[in-house]
Each structure stands twice: as structure tokens, then as C-alpha cells.
XYZ file of N, CA, C and O in Angstrom:
336
model
N 33.643 154.401 9.747
C 33.596 155.811 10.090
C 34.354 156.582 9.026
O 35.466 156.253 8.683
N 33.749 157.616 8.512
C 34.346 158.390 7.435
C 35.117 159.557 8.019
O 34.622 160.289 8.861
N 36.369 159.723 7.604
C 37.111 160.878 8.102
C 36.806 162.084 7.226
O 36.292 161.964 6.137
N 37.108 163.260 7.710
C 36.708 164.489 7.042
C 37.488 164.759 5.759
O 37.056 165.556 4.943
N 38.612 164.087 5.546
C 39.419 164.355 4.368
C 39.041 163.466 3.192
O 39.432 163.737 2.075
N 38.273 162.403 3.432
C 37.923 161.523 2.324
C 36.739 162.099 1.553
O 35.841 162.692 2.137
N 36.737 161.920 0.236
C 35.624 162.438 -0.567
C 34.360 161.615 -0.330
O 34.419 160.471 0.098
N 33.219 162.217 -0.616
C 31.951 161.506 -0.482
C 31.903 160.373 -1.487
O 32.417 160.473 -2.598
N 31.277 159.278 -1.107
C 31.177 158.130 -2.005
C 30.066 158.351 -3.017
O 29.196 159.192 -2.825
N 30.070 157.534 -4.059
C 29.078 157.654 -5.116
C 27.702 157.250 -4.635
O 26.706 157.579 -5.259
N 27.601 156.519 -3.515
C 26.299 156.078 -3.022
C 25.578 157.150 -2.214
O 24.455 156.959 -1.826
N 26.223 158.290 -1.974
C 25.575 159.369 -1.235
C 24.509 160.009 -2.119
O 24.773 160.386 -3.246
N 23.323 160.113 -1.561
C 22.210 160.717 -2.291
C 21.856 162.040 -1.632
O 22.229 162.277 -0.486
N 21.124 162.897 -2.328
C 20.726 164.165 -1.715
C 19.943 163.966 -0.421
O 20.018 164.769 0.478
N 19.189 162.874 -0.310
C 18.433 162.611 0.918
C 19.374 162.332 2.088
O 19.044 162.594 3.236
N 20.567 161.780 1.798
C 21.537 161.483 2.852
C 22.290 162.739 3.293
O 22.848 162.762 4.376
N 22.324 163.753 2.470
C 23.138 164.933 2.741
C 22.785 165.620 4.061
O 23.671 165.927 4.836
N 21.504 165.870 4.370
C 21.210 166.516 5.657
C 21.662 165.670 6.850
O 22.160 166.192 7.828
N 21.499 164.342 6.744
C 21.924 163.467 7.834
C 23.433 163.546 8.016
O 23.923 163.646 9.135
N 24.181 163.521 6.942
C 25.638 163.639 7.027
C 26.027 164.988 7.615
O 26.933 165.076 8.422
N 25.308 166.029 7.222
C 25.604 167.352 7.738
C 25.382 167.397 9.249
O 26.197 167.948 9.978
N 24.300 166.811 9.727
C 24.028 166.785 11.157
C 25.077 165.967 11.898
O 25.505 166.343 12.986
N 25.502 164.867 11.318
C 26.531 164.035 11.937
C 27.839 164.806 12.018
O 28.516 164.803 13.046
N 28.194 165.485 10.944
C 29.419 166.288 10.952
C 29.342 167.412 11.990
O 30.313 167.676 12.691
N 28.176 168.047 12.082
C 27.993 169.111 13.067
C 28.121 168.563 14.487
O 28.726 169.195 15.353
N 27.556 167.380 14.709
C 27.643 166.769 16.034
C 29.088 166.408 16.373
O 29.542 166.630 17.499
N 29.818 165.880 15.386
C 31.229 165.550 15.610
C 32.029 166.800 15.954
O 32.850 166.793 16.874
N 31.782 167.869 15.207
C 32.488 169.128 15.465
C 32.172 169.656 16.865
O 33.060 170.105 17.586
N 30.888 169.597 17.244
C 30.489 170.083 18.563
C 31.143 169.253 19.664
O 31.608 169.791 20.672
N 31.207 167.936 19.478
C 31.849 167.075 20.475
C 33.338 167.356 20.571
O 33.903 167.373 21.667
N 33.977 167.570 19.430
C 35.409 167.896 19.448
C 35.664 169.202 20.189
O 36.582 169.302 21.004
N 34.848 170.207 19.909
C 35.006 171.500 20.584
C 34.754 171.364 22.086
O 35.479 171.951 22.903
N 33.730 170.588 22.449
C 33.434 170.386 23.865
C 34.590 169.678 24.558
O 34.963 170.032 25.681
N 35.158 168.677 23.896
C 36.293 167.962 24.472
C 37.488 168.867 24.689
O 38.158 168.798 25.732
N 37.757 169.738 23.725
C 38.871 170.684 23.864
C 38.609 171.660 25.008
O 39.507 171.964 25.797
N 37.374 172.133 25.124
C 37.020 173.069 26.187
C 37.160 172.413 27.556
O 37.691 173.016 28.495
N 36.706 171.168 27.659
C 36.818 170.443 28.926
C 38.283 170.226 29.280
O 38.678 170.389 30.441
N 39.100 169.876 28.296
C 40.526 169.680 28.553
C 41.184 170.957 29.063
O 41.975 170.929 30.009
N 40.850 172.068 28.442
C 41.408 173.352 28.876
C 40.939 173.697 30.289
O 41.736 174.134 31.125
N 39.659 173.482 30.562
C 39.120 173.789 31.888
C 39.759 172.890 32.936
O 40.083 173.349 34.038
N 39.952 171.627 32.615
C 40.583 170.705 33.563
C 41.993 171.159 33.878
O 42.423 171.129 35.040
N 42.706 171.597 32.865
C 44.060 172.115 33.084
C 44.052 173.327 33.996
O 44.906 173.452 34.890
N 43.080 174.205 33.807
C 42.961 175.385 34.669
C 42.658 174.983 36.110
O 43.190 175.563 37.055
N 41.792 173.986 36.282
C 41.449 173.513 37.626
C 42.672 172.911 38.307
O 42.928 173.163 39.488
N 43.440 172.122 37.573
C 44.649 171.521 38.141
C 45.640 172.609 38.550
O 46.234 172.545 39.637
N 45.814 173.606 37.708
C 46.719 174.711 38.042
C 46.248 175.453 39.303
O 47.054 175.779 40.177
N 44.954 175.708 39.393
C 44.412 176.397 40.567
C 44.593 175.550 41.821
O 44.919 176.072 42.891
N 44.401 174.235 41.691
C 44.578 173.350 42.845
C 46.037 173.315 43.289
O 46.316 173.241 44.482
N 46.950 173.374 42.334
C 48.371 173.388 42.690
C 48.755 174.687 43.409
O 49.560 174.678 44.325
N 48.149 175.797 42.986
C 48.458 177.089 43.606
C 47.790 177.238 44.970
O 48.298 177.944 45.836
N 46.623 176.610 45.151
C 45.851 176.736 46.393
C 45.408 175.357 46.885
O 44.222 175.033 46.850
N 46.329 174.526 47.360
C 45.953 173.154 47.726
C 44.977 173.083 48.895
O 44.115 172.204 48.927
N 45.059 174.009 49.842
C 44.145 173.965 50.987
C 42.715 174.287 50.539
O 41.762 173.613 50.925
N 42.582 175.295 49.700
C 41.256 175.642 49.186
C 40.699 174.504 48.338
O 39.505 174.177 48.430
N 41.544 173.871 47.541
C 41.094 172.763 46.702
C 40.619 171.594 47.563
O 39.594 170.963 47.268
N 41.355 171.315 48.640
C 40.960 170.227 49.543
C 39.633 170.551 50.227
O 38.777 169.679 50.392
N 39.454 171.815 50.616
C 38.199 172.217 51.257
C 37.023 172.095 50.292
O 35.941 171.625 50.667
N 37.227 172.481 49.059
C 36.166 172.372 48.050
C 35.832 170.907 47.804
O 34.664 170.523 47.720
N 36.854 170.063 47.701
C 36.625 168.631 47.472
C 35.874 168.016 48.648
O 34.952 167.211 48.458
N 36.244 168.401 49.872
C 35.552 167.871 51.048
C 34.094 168.325 51.073
O 33.191 167.542 51.397
N 33.862 169.573 50.724
C 32.496 170.079 50.662
C 31.658 169.368 49.611
O 30.494 169.039 49.843
N 32.258 169.130 48.466
C 31.542 168.414 47.404
C 31.228 166.994 47.838
O 30.118 166.486 47.595
N 32.183 166.332 48.476
C 31.957 164.964 48.955
C 30.850 164.940 49.999
O 29.991 164.047 49.993
N 30.835 165.926 50.893
C 29.782 166.000 51.906
C 28.418 166.229 51.264
O 27.417 165.645 51.688
N 28.374 167.065 50.233
C 27.109 167.327 49.543
C 26.586 166.063 48.872
O 25.397 165.749 48.943
N 27.479 165.325 48.234
C 27.077 164.075 47.576
C 26.610 163.065 48.623
O 25.589 162.393 48.442
N 27.347 162.956 49.722
C 26.955 162.022 50.776
C 25.604 162.409 51.371
O 24.751 161.551 51.623
N 25.387 163.696 51.579
C 24.105 164.159 52.104
C 22.959 163.870 51.157
O 21.879 163.448 51.575
N 23.191 164.081 49.886
C 22.150 163.791 48.891
C 21.842 162.301 48.847
O 20.676 161.897 48.786
N 22.876 161.471 48.904
C 22.667 160.024 48.897
C 21.902 159.584 50.138
O 21.000 158.741 50.065
N 22.234 160.170 51.289
C 21.531 159.841 52.530
C 20.063 160.249 52.423
O 19.163 159.498 52.803
N 19.807 161.446 51.896
C 18.433 161.910 51.735
C 17.624 161.028 50.805
O 16.471 160.691 51.085
N 18.227 160.621 49.707
C 17.533 159.740 48.760
C 17.238 158.394 49.410
O 16.145 157.843 49.253
N 18.205 157.862 50.166
C 17.975 156.569 50.815
C 16.834 156.673 51.829
O 16.026 155.754 51.958
N 16.740 157.798 52.543
C 15.642 157.984 53.495
C 14.302 158.086 52.761
O 13.297 157.546 53.219
N 14.285 158.770 51.636
C 13.044 158.862 50.861
C 12.625 157.501 50.342
O 11.441 157.157 50.354
N 13.571 156.718 49.877
C 13.267 155.384 49.383
C 12.786 154.490 50.514
O 11.863 153.689 50.323
N 13.375 154.616 51.706
C 12.922 153.836 52.856
C 11.494 154.207 53.236
O 10.681 153.357 53.569
N 11.184 155.519 53.155
C 9.833 155.988 53.478
C 8.826 155.411 52.494
O 7.742 154.995 52.870
N 9.194 155.367 51.190
C 8.311 154.804 50.166
C 8.100 153.310 50.388
O 7.001 152.806 50.206
N 9.141 152.592 50.780
C 9.011 151.154 51.024
C 8.120 150.883 52.229
O 7.350 149.932 52.243
N 8.196 151.721 53.252
C 7.383 151.545 54.439
C 5.901 151.820 54.132
O 5.019 151.224 54.734
N 5.637 152.725 53.189
C 4.260 153.068 52.837
C 3.595 151.964 52.032
O 2.384 151.853 52.033
N 4.373 151.146 51.343
C 3.789 150.076 50.505
C 3.347 148.944 51.318
O 2.989 148.354 51.986
């Protein structure tokens, strides 16, 4: 893996340049996304600390939604198995 501070090697050809550029752009985008997620997670933790009851209610609602979706999918899969 090449770090951003090292110079390009002599084996780099003009045909490789667009690929390297896309890879660098993807790395930059991933780094920015990671920083944004870290900041958002910190904000969520702070909000949960300030409002623990609301955070617990939201978590319970999310868990219920996931459980309901899983139950619905299992029923659909059971219906498909019965039809076969």
C-alpha cells in the first residue's frame, strides 16, 4: 500500500495514472466518511447521555421494528415453502 507522502515509482505509466487517481479519491472519500461517522457517533452518545429515557425508547422502538421485520420475512419464507 502506497502512502500519500511517497513519490510515484518509475514503473508508473500514464495508463496507470487514472486508476491511481480513482484509488486516491476513494481513499479520501472513505477517510472523510469515517471522520463524519465518528463525529455523528459522538453527537449521538452526547444526546443519549443528556436524554437517557428518550434514547432507551428509541432503541426499544428500533429493536421492535427489526424484530417485526424479521418476523414478517420468516412468515413470507414459510408461505413460499408451503407453496412449493
